[in-house]
Coordinates of N, CA and C in Angstrom, one line a residue:
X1 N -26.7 7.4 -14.4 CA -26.3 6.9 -13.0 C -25.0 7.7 -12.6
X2 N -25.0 8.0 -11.5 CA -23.9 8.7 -11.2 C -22.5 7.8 -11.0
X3 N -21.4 8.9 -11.2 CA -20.4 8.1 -11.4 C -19.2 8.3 -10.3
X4 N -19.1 7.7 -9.3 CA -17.7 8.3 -8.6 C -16.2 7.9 -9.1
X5 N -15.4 8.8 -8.9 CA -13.7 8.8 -9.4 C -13.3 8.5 -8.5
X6 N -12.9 7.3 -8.2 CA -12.1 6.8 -7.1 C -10.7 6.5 -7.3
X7 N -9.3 7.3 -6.6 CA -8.0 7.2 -6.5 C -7.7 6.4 -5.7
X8 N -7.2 5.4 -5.6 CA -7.4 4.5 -4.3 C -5.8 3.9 -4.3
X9 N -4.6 3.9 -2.9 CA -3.8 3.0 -3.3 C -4.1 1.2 -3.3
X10 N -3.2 0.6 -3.5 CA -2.5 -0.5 -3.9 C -3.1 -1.4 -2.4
X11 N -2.4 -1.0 -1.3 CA -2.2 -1.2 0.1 C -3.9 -1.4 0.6
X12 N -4.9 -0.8 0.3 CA -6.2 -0.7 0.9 C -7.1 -1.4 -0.2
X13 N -6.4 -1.6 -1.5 CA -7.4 -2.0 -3.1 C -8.0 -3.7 -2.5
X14 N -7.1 -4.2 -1.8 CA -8.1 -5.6 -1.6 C -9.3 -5.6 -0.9
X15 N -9.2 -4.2 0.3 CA -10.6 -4.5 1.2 C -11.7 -3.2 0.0
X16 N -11.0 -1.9 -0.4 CA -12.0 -1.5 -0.5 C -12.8 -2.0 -1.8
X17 N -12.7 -2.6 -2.7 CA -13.0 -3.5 -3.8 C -14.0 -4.1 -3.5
X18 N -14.2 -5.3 -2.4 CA -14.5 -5.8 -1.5 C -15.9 -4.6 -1.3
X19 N -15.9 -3.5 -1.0 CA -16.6 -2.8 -0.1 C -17.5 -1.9 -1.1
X20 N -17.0 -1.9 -2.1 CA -17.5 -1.1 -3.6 C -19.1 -1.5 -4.0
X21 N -19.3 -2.7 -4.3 CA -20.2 -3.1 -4.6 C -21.5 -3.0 -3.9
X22 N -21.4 -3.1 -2.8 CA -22.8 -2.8 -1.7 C -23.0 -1.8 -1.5
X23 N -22.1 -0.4 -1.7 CA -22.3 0.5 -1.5 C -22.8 1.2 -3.1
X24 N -22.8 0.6 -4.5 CA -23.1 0.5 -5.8 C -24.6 0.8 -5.3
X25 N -24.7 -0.7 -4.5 CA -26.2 -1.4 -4.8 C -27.0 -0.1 -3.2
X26 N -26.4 0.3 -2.9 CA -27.4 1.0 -1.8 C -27.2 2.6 -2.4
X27 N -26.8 2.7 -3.0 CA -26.7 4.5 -3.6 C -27.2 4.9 -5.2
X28 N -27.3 3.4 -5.6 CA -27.4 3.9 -7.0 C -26.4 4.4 -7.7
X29 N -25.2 3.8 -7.5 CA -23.9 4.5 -7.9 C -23.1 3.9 -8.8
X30 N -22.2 4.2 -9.7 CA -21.3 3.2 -10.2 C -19.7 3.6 -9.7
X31 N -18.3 3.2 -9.6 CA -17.0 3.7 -9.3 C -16.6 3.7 -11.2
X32 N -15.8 4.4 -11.1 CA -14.5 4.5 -11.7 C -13.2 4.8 -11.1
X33 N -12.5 3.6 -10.9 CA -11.2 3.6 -9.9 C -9.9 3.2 -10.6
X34 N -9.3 4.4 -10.0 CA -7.8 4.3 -10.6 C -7.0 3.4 -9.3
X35 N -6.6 2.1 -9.2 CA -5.4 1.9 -7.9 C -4.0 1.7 -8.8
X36 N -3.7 2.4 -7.5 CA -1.7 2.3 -8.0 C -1.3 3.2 -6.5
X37 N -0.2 3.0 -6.5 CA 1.4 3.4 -5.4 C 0.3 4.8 -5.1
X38 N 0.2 5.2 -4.1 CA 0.1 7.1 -4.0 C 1.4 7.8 -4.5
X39 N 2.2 7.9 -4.3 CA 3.3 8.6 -5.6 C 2.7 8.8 -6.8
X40 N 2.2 7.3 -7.2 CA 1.8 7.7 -8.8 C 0.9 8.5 -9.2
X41 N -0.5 8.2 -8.3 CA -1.8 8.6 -8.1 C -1.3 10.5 -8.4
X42 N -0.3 10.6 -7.1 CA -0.4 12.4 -6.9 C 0.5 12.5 -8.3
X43 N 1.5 11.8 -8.9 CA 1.8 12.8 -10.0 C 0.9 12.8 -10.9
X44 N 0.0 12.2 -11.2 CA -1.5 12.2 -12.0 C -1.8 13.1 -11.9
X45 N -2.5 13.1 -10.5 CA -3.4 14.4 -9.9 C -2.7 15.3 -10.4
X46 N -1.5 15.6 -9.6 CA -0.4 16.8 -10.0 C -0.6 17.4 -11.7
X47 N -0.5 16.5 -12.1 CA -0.6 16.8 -14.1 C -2.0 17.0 -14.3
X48 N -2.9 16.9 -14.1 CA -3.9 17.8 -14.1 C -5.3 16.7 -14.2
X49 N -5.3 15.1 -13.5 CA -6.8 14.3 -13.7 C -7.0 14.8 -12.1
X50 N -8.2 14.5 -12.6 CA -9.1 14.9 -10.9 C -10.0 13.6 -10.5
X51 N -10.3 13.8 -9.4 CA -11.5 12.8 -9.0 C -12.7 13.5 -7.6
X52 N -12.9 12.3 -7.2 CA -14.1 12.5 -6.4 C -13.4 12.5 -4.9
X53 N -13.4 11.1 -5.0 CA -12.4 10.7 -3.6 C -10.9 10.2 -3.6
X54 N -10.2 10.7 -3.0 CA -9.2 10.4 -2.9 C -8.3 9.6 -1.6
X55 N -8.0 8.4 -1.7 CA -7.7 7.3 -0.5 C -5.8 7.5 -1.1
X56 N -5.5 7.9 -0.4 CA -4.0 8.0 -0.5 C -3.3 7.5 1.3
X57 N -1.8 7.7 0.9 CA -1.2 8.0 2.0 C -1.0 9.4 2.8
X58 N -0.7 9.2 4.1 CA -0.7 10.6 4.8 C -0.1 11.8 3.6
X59 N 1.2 11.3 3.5 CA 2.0 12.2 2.7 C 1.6 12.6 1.3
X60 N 0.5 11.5 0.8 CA 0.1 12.3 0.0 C -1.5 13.1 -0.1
X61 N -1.5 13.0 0.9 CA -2.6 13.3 1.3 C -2.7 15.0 2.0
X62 N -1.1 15.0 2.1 CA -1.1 16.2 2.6 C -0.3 17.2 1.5
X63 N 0.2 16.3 0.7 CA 0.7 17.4 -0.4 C -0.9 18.1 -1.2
X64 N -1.8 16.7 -1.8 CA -3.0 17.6 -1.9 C -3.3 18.7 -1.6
X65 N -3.4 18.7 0.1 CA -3.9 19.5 0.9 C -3.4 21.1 0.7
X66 N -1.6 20.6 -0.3 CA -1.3 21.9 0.3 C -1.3 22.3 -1.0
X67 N -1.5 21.5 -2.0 CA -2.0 22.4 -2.9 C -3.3 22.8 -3.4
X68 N -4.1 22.7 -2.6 CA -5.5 23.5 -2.2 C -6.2 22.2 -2.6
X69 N -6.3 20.9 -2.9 CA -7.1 20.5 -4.3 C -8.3 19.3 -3.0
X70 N -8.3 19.5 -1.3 CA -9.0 18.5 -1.2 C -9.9 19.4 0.1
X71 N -11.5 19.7 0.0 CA -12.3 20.4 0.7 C -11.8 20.0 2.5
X72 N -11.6 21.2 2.4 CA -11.1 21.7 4.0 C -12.1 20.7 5.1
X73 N -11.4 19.9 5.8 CA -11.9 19.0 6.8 C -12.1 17.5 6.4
X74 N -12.2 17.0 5.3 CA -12.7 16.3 4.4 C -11.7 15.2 5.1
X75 N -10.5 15.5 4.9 CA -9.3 14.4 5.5 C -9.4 13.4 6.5
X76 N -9.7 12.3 6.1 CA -10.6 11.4 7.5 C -9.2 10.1 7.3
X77 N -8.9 9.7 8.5 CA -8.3 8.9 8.7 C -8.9 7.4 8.3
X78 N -7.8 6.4 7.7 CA -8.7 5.1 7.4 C -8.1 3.4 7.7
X79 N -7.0 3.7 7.6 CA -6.0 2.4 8.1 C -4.3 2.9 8.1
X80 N -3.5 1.8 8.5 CA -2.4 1.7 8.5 C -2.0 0.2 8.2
X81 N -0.9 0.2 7.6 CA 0.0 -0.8 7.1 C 1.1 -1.1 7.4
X82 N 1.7 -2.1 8.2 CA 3.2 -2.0 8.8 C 4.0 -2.8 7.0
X83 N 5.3 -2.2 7.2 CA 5.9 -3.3 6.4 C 6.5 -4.4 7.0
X84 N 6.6 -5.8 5.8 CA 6.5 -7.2 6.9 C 7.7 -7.8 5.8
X85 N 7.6 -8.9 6.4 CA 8.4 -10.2 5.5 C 7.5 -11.1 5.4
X86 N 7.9 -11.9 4.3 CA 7.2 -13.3 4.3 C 7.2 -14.3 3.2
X87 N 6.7 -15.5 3.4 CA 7.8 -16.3 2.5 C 6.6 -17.1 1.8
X88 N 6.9 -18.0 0.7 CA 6.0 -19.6 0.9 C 5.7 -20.1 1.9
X89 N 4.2 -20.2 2.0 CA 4.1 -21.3 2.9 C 4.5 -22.3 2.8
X90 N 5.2 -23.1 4.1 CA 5.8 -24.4 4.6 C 7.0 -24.3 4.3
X91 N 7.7 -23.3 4.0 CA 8.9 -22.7 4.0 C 9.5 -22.3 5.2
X92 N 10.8 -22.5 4.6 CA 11.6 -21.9 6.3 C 11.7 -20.6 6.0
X93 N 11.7 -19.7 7.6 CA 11.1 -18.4 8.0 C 12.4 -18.3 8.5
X94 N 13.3 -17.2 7.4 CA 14.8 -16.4 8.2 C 14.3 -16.0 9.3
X95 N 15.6 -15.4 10.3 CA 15.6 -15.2 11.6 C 15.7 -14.1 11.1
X96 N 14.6 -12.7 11.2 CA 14.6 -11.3 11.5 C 14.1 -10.6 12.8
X97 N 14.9 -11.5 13.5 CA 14.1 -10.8 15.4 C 15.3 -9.6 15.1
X98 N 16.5 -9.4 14.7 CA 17.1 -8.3 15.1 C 17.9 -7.6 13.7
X99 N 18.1 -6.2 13.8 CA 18.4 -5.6 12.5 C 19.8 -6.7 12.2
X100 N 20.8 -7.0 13.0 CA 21.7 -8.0 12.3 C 21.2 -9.3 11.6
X101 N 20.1 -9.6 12.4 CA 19.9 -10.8 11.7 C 19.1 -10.5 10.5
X102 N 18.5 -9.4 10.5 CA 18.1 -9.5 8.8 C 18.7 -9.1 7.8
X103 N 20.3 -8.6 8.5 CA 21.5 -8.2 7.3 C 21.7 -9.7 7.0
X104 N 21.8 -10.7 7.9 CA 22.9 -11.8 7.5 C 21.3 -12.9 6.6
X105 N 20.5 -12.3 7.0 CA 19.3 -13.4 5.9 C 19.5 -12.6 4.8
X106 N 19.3 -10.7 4.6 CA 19.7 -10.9 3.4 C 20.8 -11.4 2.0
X107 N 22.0 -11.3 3.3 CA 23.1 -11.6 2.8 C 22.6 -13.3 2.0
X108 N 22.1 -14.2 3.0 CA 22.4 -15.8 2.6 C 21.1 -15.7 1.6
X109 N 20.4 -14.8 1.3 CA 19.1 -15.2 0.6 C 19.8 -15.7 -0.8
X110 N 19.3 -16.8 -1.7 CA 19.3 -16.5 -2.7 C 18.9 -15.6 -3.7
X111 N 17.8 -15.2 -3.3 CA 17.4 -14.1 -3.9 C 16.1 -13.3 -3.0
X112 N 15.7 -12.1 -3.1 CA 14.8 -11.7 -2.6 C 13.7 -10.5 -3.3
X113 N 12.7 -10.3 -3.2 CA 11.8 -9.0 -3.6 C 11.2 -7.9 -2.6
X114 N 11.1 -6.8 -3.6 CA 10.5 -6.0 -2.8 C 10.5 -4.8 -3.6
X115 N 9.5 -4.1 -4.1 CA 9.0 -2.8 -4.5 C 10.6 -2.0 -5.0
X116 N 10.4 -2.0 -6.3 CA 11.4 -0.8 -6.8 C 11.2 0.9 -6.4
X117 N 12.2 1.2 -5.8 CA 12.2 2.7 -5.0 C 11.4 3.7 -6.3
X118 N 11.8 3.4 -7.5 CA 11.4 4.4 -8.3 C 9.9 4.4 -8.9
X119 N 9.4 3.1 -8.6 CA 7.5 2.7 -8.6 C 7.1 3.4 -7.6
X120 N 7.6 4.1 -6.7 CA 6.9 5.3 -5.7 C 6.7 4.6 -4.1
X121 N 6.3 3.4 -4.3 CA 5.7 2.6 -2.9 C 6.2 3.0 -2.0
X122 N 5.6 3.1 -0.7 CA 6.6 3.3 0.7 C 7.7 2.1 0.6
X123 N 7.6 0.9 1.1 CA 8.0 0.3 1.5 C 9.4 -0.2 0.5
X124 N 9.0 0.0 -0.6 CA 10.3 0.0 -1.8 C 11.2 1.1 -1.1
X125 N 10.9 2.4 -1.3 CA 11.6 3.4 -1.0 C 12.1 3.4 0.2
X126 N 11.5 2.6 1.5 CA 12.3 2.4 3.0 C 13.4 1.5 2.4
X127 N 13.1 0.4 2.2 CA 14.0 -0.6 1.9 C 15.5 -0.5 0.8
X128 N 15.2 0.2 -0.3 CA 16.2 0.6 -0.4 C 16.9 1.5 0.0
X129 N 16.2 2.3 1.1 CA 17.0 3.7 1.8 C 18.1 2.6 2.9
X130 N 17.4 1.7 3.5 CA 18.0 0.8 4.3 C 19.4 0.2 3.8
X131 N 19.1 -0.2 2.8 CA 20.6 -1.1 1.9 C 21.6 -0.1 1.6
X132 N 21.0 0.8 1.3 CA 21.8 2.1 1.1 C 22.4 2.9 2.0
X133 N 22.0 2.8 3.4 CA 22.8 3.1 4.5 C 23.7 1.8 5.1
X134 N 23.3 1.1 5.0 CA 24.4 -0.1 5.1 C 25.2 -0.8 4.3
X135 N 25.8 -0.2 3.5 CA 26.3 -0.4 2.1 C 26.1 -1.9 1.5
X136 N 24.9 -2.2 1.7 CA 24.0 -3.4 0.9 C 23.8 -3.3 -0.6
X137 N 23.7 -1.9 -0.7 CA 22.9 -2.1 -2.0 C 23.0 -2.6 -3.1
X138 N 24.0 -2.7 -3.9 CA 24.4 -3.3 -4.8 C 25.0 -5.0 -4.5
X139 N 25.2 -5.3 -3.7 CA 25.2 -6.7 -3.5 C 23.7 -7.2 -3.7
X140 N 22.9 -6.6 -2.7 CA 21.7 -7.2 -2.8 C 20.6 -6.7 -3.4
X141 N 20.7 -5.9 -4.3 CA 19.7 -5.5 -5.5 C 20.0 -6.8 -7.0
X142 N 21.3 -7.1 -6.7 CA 22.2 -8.2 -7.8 C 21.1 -9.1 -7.5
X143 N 20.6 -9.3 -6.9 CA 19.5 -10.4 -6.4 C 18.3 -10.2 -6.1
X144 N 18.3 -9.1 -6.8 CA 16.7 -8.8 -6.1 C 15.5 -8.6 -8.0
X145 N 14.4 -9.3 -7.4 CA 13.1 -9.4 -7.9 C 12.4 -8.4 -7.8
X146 N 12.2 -7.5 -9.0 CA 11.2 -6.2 -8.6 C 10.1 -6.5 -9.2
X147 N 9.0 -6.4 -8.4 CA 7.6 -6.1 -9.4 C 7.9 -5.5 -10.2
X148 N 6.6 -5.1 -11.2 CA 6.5 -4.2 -12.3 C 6.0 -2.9 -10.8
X149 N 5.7 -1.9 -11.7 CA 4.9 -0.8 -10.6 C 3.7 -1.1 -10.1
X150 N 3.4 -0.7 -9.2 CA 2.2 -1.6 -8.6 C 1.9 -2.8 -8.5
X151 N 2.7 -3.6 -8.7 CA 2.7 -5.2 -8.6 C 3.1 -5.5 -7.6
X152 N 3.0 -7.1 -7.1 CA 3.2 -7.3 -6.0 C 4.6 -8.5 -5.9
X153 N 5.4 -7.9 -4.7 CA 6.2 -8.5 -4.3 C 6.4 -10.1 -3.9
X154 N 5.6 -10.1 -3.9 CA 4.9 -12.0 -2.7 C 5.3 -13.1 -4.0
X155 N 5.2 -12.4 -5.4 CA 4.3 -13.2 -6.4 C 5.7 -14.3 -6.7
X156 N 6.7 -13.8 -6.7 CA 7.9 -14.4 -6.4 C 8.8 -15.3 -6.2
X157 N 7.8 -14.9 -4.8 CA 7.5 -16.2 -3.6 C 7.0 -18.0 -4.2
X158 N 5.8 -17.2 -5.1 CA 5.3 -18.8 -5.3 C 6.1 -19.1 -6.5
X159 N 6.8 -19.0 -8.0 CA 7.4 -19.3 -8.9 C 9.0 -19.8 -8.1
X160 N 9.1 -19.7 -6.7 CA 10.3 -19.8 -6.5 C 11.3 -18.9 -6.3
X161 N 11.1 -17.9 -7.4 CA 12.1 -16.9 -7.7 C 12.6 -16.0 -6.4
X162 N 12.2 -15.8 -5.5 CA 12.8 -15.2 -4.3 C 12.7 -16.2 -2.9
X163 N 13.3 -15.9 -2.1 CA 13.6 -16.7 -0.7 C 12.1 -15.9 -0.1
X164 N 12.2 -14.7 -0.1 CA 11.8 -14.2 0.8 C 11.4 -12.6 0.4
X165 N 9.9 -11.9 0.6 CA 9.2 -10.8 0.1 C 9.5 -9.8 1.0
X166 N 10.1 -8.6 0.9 CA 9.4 -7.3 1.5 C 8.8 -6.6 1.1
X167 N 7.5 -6.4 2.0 CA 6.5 -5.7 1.6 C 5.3 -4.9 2.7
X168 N 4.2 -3.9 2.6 CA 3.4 -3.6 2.8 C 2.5 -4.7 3.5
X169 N 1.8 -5.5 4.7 CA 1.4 -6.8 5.0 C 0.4 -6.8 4.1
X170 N -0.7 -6.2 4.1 CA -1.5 -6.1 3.3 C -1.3 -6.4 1.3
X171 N -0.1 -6.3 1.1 CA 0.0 -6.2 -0.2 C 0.7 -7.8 -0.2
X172 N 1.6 -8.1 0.8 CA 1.9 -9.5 0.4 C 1.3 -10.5 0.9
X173 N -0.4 -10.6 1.4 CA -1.4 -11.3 1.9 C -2.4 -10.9 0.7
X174 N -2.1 -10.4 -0.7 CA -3.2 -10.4 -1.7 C -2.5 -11.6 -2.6
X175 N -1.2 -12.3 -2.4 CA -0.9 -13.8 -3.2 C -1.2 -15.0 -2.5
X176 N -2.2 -15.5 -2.4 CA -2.2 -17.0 -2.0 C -1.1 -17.5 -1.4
X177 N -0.8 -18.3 -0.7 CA 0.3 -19.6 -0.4 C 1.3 -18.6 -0.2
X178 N 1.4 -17.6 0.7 CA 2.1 -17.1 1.2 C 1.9 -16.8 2.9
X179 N 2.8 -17.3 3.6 CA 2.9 -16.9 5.1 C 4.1 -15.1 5.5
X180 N 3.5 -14.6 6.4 CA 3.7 -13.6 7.3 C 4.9 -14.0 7.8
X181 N 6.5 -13.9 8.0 CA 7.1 -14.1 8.4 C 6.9 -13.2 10.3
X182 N 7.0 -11.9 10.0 CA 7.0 -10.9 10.6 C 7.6 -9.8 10.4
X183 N 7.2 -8.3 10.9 CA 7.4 -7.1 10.6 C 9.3 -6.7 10.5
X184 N 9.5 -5.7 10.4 CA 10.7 -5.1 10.4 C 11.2 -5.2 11.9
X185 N 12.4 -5.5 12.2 CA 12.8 -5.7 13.9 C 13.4 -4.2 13.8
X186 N 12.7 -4.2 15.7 CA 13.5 -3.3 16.6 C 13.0 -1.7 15.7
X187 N 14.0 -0.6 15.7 CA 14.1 0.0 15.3 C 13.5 0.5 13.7
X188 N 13.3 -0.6 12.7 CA 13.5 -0.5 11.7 C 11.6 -0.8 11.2
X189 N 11.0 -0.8 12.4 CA 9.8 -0.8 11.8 C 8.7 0.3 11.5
X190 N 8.4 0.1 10.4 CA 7.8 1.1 9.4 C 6.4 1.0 9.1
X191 N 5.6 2.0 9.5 CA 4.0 1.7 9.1 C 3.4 3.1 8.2
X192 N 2.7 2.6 7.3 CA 2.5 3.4 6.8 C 0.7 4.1 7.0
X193 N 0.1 5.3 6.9 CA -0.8 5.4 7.1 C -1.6 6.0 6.1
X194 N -2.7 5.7 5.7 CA -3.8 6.0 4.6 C -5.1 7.0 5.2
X195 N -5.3 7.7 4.3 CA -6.3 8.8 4.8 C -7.1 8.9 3.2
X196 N -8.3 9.2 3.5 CA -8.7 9.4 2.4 C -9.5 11.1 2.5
X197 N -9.9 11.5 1.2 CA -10.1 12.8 1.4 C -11.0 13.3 -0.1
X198 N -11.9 14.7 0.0 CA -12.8 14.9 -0.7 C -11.9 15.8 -2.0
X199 N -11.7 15.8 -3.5 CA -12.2 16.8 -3.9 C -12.7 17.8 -4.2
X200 N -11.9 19.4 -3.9 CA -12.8 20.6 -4.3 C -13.8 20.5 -5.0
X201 N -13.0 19.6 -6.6 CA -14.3 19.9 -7.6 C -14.8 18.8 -7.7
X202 N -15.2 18.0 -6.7 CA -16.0 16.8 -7.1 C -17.8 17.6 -7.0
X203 N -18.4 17.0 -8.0 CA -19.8 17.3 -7.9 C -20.8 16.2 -7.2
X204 N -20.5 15.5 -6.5 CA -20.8 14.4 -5.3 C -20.2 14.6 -4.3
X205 N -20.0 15.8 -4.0 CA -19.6 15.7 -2.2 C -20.0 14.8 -1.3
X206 N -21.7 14.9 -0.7 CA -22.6 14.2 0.0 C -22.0 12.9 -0.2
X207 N -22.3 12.1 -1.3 CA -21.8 11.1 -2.0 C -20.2 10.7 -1.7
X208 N -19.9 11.2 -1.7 CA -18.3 11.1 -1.6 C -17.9 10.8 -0.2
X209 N -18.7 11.9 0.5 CA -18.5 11.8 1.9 C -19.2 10.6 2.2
X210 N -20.1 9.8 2.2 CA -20.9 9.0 2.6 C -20.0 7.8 2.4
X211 N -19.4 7.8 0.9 CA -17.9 6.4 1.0 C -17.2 6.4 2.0
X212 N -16.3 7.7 2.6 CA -15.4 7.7 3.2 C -16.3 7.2 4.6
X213 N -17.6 7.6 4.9 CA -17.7 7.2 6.1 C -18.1 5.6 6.2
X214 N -18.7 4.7 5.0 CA -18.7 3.7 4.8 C -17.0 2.4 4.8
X215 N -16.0 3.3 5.1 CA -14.9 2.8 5.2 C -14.7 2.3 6.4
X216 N -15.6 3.7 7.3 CA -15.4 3.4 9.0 C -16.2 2.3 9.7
X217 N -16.9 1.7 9.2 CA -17.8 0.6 9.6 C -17.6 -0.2 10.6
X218 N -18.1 -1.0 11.1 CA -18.2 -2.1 11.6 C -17.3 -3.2 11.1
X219 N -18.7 -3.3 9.7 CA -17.8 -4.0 8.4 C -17.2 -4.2 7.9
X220 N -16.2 -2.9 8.0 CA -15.4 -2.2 6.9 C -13.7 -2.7 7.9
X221 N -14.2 -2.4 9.0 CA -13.2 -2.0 10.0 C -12.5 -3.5 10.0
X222 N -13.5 -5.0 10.3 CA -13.5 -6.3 10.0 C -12.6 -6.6 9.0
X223 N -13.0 -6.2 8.0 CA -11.9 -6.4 6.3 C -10.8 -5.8 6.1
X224 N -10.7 -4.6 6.9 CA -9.3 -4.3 7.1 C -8.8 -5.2 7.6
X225 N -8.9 -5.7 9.2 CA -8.3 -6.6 10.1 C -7.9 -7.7 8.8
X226 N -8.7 -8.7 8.7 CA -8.4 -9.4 7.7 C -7.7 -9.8 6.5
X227 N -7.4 -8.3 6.2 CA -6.4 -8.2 4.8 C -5.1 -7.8 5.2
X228 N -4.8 -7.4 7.1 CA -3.5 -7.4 7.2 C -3.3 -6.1 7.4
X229 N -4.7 -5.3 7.6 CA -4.2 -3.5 7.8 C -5.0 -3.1 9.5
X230 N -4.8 -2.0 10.2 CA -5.0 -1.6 11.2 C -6.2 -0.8 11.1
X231 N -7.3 -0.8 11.0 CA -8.4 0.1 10.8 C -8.4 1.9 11.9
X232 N -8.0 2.9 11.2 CA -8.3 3.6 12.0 C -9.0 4.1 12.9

């Protein structure tokens, strides 16, 4: 049976999981899927694993590119992810309508989460670029809950241990009993976008290509909506 290598991030792993199976059962196919952060994915790649298809972020999707490793045109656009807040449900929802007001919720949080900069994630790495231009950082990292790498921020939420998540929407709508507070205010909002793309040396191109176009669906487009991402 043939086998496809799927690199897939974190941010899209709930819908395309979801989307794996049916496309198993109509090709005759089986996956082998690596998900984690794209950072991590490309220093993989970078060190020398390969695959078939590759679902990354723009940026890494274009370092690929520039290191020759994904067939010329291949690069098809697939969703986007804003980063959001969000808390327990039936919890009270800080006031983040304005960049001050989400200095002074982080300030009063007891504690908060959100992606370690050094796990790769976008939204880690916005967020503490943010603290770190407003000389936050060290106050509020003293309080801050980090996943492991690739883990999720939300989880937090439900043990109590944080007030309040930042994250990827998509990534903090894969824990239960959690509500969407709303996105980053004003200025400060961040989306990130996912592209997926062929390797040179995949020996399923046809195949490979036929996933990526299975992402564009109808169906596909539906399960993004619903997991909190923007279907390209």
């Amino acid at each position: 049976m043939t086998e496809l290598k799927l690199y897939c991030t974190i941010a899209t792993q709930p819908v395309v999981e979801t989307l794996i199976p049916r496309f198993e059962a109509e090709h005759g196919c089986r996956f082998s899927t690596v998900w984690n952060t794209a950072p991590a994915m490309v220093k993989r790649l970078q060190s020398g694993e390969h695959g078939d298809v590759l679902l990354l972020n723009r940026a890494g999707g274009e370092t690929m590119t520039a290191a020759g490793r994904l067939i010329e045109g291949s690069q098809t656009p697939i969703a986007s992810a804003a980063t959001a807040i969000a808390v327990k449900a039936g919890t009270r929802h800080p006031d983040i309508s304005t960049v001050e007001a989400l200095k002074r919720a982080l300030r009063e949080a007891m504690a908060i989460s959100y992606s370690h900069p050094d796990a790769g994630g976008a939204s880690g790495i916005y967020v503490a670029k943010l603290l770190q231009q407003w000389g936050m950082e060290r106050e509020i990292n003293a309080k801050t809950r980090f996943p492991p790498p690739a883990g999720l921020a939300a989880q937090f939420l439900i043990t109590g241990e944080a007030d309040f998540a930042i994250q990827q929407k998509s990534e903090l709508l894969q824990v239960p009993g959690v509500e969407i507070v709303g996105f980053l205010p004003g200025e400060l909002h961040m989306v990130t976008h996912f592209v997926a793309g062929i390797e040179k040396q995949s020996r399923h191109v046809d195949l490979s290509r036929a996933f990526i176009d299975s992402l564009r669906t109808s169906q596909a487009r539906a399960a993004f909506v619903a997991k909190g991402l923007d279907p390209a």
